[in-house]
mmCIF file with all atom_site columns, C-alpha atoms in Angstrom:
data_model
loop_
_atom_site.group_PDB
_atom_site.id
_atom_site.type_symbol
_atom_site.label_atom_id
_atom_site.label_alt_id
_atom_site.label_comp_id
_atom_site.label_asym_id
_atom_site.label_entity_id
_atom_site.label_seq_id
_atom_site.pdbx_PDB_ins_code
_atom_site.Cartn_x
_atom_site.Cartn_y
_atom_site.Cartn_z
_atom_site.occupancy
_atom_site.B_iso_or_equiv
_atom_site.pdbx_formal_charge
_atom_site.auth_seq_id
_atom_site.auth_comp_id
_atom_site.auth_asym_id
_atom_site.auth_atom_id
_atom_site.pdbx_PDB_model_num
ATOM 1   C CA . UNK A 1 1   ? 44.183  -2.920  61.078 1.00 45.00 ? 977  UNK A CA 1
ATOM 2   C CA . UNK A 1 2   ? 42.167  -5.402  58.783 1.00 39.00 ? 978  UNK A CA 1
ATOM 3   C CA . UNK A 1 3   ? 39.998  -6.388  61.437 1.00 40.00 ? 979  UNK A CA 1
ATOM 4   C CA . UNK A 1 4   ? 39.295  -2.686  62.506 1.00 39.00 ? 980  UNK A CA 1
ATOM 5   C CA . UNK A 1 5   ? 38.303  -1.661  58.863 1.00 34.00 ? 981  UNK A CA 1
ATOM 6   C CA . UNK A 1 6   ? 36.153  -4.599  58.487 1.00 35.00 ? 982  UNK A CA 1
ATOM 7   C CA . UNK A 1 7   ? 34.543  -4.060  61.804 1.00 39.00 ? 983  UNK A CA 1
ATOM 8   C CA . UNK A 1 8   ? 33.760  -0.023  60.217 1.00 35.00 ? 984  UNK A CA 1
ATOM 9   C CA . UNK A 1 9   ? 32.611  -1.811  57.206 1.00 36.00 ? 985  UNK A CA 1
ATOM 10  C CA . UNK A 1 10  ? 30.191  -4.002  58.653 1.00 38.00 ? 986  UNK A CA 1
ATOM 11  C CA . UNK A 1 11  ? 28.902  -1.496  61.184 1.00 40.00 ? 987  UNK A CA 1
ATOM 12  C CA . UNK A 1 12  ? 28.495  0.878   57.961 1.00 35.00 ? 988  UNK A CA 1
ATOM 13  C CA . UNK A 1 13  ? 26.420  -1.817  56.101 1.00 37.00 ? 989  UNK A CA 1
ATOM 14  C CA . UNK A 1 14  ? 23.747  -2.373  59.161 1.00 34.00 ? 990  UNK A CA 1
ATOM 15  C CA . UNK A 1 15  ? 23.303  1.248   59.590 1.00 37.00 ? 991  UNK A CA 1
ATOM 16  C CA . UNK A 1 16  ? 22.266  1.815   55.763 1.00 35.00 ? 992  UNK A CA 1
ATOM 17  C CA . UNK A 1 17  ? 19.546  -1.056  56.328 1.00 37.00 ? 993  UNK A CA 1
ATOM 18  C CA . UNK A 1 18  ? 15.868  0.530   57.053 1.00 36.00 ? 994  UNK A CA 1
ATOM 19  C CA . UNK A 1 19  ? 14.890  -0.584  60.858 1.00 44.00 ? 995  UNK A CA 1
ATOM 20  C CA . UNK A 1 20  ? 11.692  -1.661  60.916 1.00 58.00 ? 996  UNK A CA 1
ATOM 21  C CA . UNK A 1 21  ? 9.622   0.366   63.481 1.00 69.00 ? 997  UNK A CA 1
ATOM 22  C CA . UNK A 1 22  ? 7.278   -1.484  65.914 1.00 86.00 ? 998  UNK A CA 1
ATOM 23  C CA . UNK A 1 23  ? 3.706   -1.718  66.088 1.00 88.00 ? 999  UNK A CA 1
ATOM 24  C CA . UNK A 1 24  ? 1.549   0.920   67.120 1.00 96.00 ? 1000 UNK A CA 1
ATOM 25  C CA . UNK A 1 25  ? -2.322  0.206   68.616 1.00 97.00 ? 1001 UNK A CA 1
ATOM 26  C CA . UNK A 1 26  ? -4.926  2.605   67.771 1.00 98.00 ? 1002 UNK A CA 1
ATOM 27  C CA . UNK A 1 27  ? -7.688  3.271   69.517 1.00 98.00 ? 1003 UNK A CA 1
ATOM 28  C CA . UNK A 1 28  ? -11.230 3.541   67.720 1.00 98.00 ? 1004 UNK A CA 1
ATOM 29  C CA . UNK A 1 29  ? -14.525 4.929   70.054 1.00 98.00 ? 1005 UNK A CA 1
ATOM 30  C CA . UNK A 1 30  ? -18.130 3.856   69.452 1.00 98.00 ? 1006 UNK A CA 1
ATOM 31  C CA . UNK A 1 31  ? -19.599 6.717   70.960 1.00 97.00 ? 1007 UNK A CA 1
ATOM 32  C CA . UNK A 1 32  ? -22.729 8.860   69.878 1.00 96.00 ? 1008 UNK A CA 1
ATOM 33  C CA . UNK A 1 33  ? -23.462 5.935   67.172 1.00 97.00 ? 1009 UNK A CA 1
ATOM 34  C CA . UNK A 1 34  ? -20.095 6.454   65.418 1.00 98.00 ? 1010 UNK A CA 1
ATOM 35  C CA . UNK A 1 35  ? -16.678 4.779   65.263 1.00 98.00 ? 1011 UNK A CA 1
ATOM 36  C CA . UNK A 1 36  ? -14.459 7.878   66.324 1.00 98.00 ? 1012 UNK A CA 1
ATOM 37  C CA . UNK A 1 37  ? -12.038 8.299   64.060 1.00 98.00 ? 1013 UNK A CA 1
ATOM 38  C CA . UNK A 1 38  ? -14.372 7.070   61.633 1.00 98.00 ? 1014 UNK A CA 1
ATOM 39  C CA . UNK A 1 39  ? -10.880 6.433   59.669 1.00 98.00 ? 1015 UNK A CA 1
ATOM 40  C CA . UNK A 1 40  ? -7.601  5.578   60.182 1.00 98.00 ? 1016 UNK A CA 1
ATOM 41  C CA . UNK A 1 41  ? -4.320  4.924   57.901 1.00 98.00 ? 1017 UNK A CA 1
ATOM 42  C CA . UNK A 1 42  ? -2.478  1.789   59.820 1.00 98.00 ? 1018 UNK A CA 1
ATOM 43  C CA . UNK A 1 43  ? 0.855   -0.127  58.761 1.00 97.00 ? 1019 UNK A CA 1
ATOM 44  C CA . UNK A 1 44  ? 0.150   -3.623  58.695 1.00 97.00 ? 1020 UNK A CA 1
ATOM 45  C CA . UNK A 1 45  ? 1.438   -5.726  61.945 1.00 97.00 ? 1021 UNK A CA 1
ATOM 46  C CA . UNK A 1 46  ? -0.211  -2.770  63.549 1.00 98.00 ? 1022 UNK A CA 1
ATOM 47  C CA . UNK A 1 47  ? -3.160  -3.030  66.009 1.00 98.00 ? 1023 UNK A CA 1
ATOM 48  C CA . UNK A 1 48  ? -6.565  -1.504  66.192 1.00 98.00 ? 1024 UNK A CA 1
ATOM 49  C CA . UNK A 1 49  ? -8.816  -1.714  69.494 1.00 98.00 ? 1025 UNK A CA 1
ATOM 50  C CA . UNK A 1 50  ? -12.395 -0.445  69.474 1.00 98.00 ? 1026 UNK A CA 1
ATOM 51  C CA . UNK A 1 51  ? -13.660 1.074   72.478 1.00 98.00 ? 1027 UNK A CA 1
ATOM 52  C CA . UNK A 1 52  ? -17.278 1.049   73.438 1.00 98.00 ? 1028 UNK A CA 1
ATOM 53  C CA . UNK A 1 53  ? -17.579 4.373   75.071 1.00 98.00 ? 1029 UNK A CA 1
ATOM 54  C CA . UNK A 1 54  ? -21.426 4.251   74.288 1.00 97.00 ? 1030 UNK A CA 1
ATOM 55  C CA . UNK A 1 55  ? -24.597 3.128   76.471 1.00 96.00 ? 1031 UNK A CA 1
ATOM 56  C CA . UNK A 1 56  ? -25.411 0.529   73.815 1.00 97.00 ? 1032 UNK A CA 1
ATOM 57  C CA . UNK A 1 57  ? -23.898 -2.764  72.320 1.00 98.00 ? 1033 UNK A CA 1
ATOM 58  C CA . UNK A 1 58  ? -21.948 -2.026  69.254 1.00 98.00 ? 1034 UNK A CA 1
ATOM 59  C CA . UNK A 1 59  ? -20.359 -4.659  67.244 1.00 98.00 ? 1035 UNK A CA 1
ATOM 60  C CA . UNK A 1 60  ? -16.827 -3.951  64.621 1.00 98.00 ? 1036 UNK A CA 1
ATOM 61  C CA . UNK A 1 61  ? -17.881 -6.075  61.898 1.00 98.00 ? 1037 UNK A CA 1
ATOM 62  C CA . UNK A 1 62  ? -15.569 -6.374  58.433 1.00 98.00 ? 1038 UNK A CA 1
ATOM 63  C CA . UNK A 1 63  ? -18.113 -5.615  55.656 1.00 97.00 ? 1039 UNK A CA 1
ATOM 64  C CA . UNK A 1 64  ? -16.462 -8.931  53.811 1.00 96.00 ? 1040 UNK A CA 1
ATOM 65  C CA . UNK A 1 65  ? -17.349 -10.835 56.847 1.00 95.00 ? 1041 UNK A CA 1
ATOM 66  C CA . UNK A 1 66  ? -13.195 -11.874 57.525 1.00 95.00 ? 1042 UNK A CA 1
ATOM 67  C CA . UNK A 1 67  ? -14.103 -10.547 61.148 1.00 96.00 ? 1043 UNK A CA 1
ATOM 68  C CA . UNK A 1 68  ? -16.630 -9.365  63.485 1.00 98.00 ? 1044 UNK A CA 1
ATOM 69  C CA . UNK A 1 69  ? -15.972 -8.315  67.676 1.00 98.00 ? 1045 UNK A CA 1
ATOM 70  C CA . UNK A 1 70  ? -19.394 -10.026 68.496 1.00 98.00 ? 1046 UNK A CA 1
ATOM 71  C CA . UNK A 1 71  ? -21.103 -8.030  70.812 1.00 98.00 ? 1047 UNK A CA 1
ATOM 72  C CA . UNK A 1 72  ? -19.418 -4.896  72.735 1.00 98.00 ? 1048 UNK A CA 1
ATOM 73  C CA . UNK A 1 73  ? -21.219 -4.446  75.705 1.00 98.00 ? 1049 UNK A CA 1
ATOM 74  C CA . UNK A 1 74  ? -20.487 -0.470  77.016 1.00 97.00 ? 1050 UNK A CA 1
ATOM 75  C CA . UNK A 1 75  ? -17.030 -0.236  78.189 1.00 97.00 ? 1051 UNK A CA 1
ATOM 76  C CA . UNK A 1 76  ? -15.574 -3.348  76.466 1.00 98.00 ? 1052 UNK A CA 1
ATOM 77  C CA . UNK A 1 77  ? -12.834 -3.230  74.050 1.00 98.00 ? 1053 UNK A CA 1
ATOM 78  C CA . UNK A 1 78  ? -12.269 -5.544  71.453 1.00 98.00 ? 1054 UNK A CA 1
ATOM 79  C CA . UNK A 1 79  ? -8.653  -5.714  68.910 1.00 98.00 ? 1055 UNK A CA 1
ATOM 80  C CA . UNK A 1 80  ? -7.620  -7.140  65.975 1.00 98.00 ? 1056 UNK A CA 1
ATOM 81  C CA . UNK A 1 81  ? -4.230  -6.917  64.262 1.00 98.00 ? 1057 UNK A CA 1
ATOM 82  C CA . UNK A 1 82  ? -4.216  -5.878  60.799 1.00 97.00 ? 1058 UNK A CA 1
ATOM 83  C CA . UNK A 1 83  ? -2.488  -8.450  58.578 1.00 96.00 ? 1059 UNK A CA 1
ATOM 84  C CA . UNK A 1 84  ? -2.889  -7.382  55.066 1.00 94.00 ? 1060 UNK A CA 1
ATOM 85  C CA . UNK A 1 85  ? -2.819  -4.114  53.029 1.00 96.00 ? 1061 UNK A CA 1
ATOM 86  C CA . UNK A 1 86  ? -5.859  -2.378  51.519 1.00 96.00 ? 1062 UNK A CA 1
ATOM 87  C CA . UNK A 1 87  ? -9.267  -1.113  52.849 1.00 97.00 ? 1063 UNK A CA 1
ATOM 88  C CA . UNK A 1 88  ? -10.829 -2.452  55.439 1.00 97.00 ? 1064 UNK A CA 1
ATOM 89  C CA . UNK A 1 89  ? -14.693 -1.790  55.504 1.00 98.00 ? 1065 UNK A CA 1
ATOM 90  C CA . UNK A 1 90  ? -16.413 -2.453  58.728 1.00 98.00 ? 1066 UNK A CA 1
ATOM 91  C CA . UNK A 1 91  ? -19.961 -1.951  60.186 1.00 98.00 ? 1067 UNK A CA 1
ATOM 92  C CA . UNK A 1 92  ? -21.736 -1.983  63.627 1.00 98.00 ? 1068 UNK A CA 1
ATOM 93  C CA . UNK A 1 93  ? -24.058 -4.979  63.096 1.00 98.00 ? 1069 UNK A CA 1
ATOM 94  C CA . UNK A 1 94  ? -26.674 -3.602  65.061 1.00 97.00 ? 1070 UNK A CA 1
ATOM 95  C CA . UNK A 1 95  ? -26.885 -0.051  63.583 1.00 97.00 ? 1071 UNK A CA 1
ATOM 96  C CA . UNK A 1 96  ? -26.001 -0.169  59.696 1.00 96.00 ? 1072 UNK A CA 1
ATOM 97  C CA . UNK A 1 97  ? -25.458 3.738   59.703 1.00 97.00 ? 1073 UNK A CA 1
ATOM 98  C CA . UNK A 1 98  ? -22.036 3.088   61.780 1.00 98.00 ? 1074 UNK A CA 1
ATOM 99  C CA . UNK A 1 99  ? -19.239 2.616   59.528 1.00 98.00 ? 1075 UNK A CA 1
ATOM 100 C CA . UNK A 1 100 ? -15.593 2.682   59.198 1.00 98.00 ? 1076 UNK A CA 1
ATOM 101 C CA . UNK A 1 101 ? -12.994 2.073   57.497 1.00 98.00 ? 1077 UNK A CA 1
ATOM 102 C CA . UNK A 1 102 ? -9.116  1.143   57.807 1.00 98.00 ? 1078 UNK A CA 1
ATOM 103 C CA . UNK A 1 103 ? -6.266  2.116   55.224 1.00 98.00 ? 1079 UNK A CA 1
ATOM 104 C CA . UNK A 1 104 ? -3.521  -0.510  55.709 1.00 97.00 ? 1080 UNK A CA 1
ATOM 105 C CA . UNK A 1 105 ? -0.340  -0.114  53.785 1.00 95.00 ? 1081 UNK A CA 1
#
């Protein structure tokens, strides 16, 4: 009987801890000389892939510099997994009016 009310115990305990969900991917277009959503509210752990769906080179470039996708030729993709919480500013390189930004929490 002991080891059946224990066993409920312990089985009670580990459903009251918070699972931790797993990691989504979002996808982010550079289309029409605009990231598409130009932003996005991420967990961190998460991932983000840009998409060039344009007929130009893009670039996903952090504003602080931390990271850049080099050139995106049309139809490459390029991800990054978000590691810490805040804003994330980014920029396309080559045209200064396309920008983004990511809300990590």
């Amino acid at each position: 009987m002991r080891r059946a009310l224990y066993g409920l115990v312990a089985g009670l305990a580990y459903a009251s801890v918070p699972q931790t969900g797993e990691a989504e991917t979002h996808i982010i277009e550079m289309r029409g000389l605009e990231f598409i959503p130009a932003e996005i509210d991420v967990a961190v752990g998460d991932t983000v892939t840009w998409v060039n769906a344009d007929v130009m080179p893009h670039t996903a470039t952090a504003s602080d510099g931390s990271w850049d996708s080099g050139t995106m030729e049309a139809g490459d993709e390029w991800s990054l997994v978000i590691e810490t919480e805040g804003a994330l500013d980014y920029v396309c390189a080559f045209h200064p009016t396309m920008t983004g930004v990511i809300n990590a929490r």
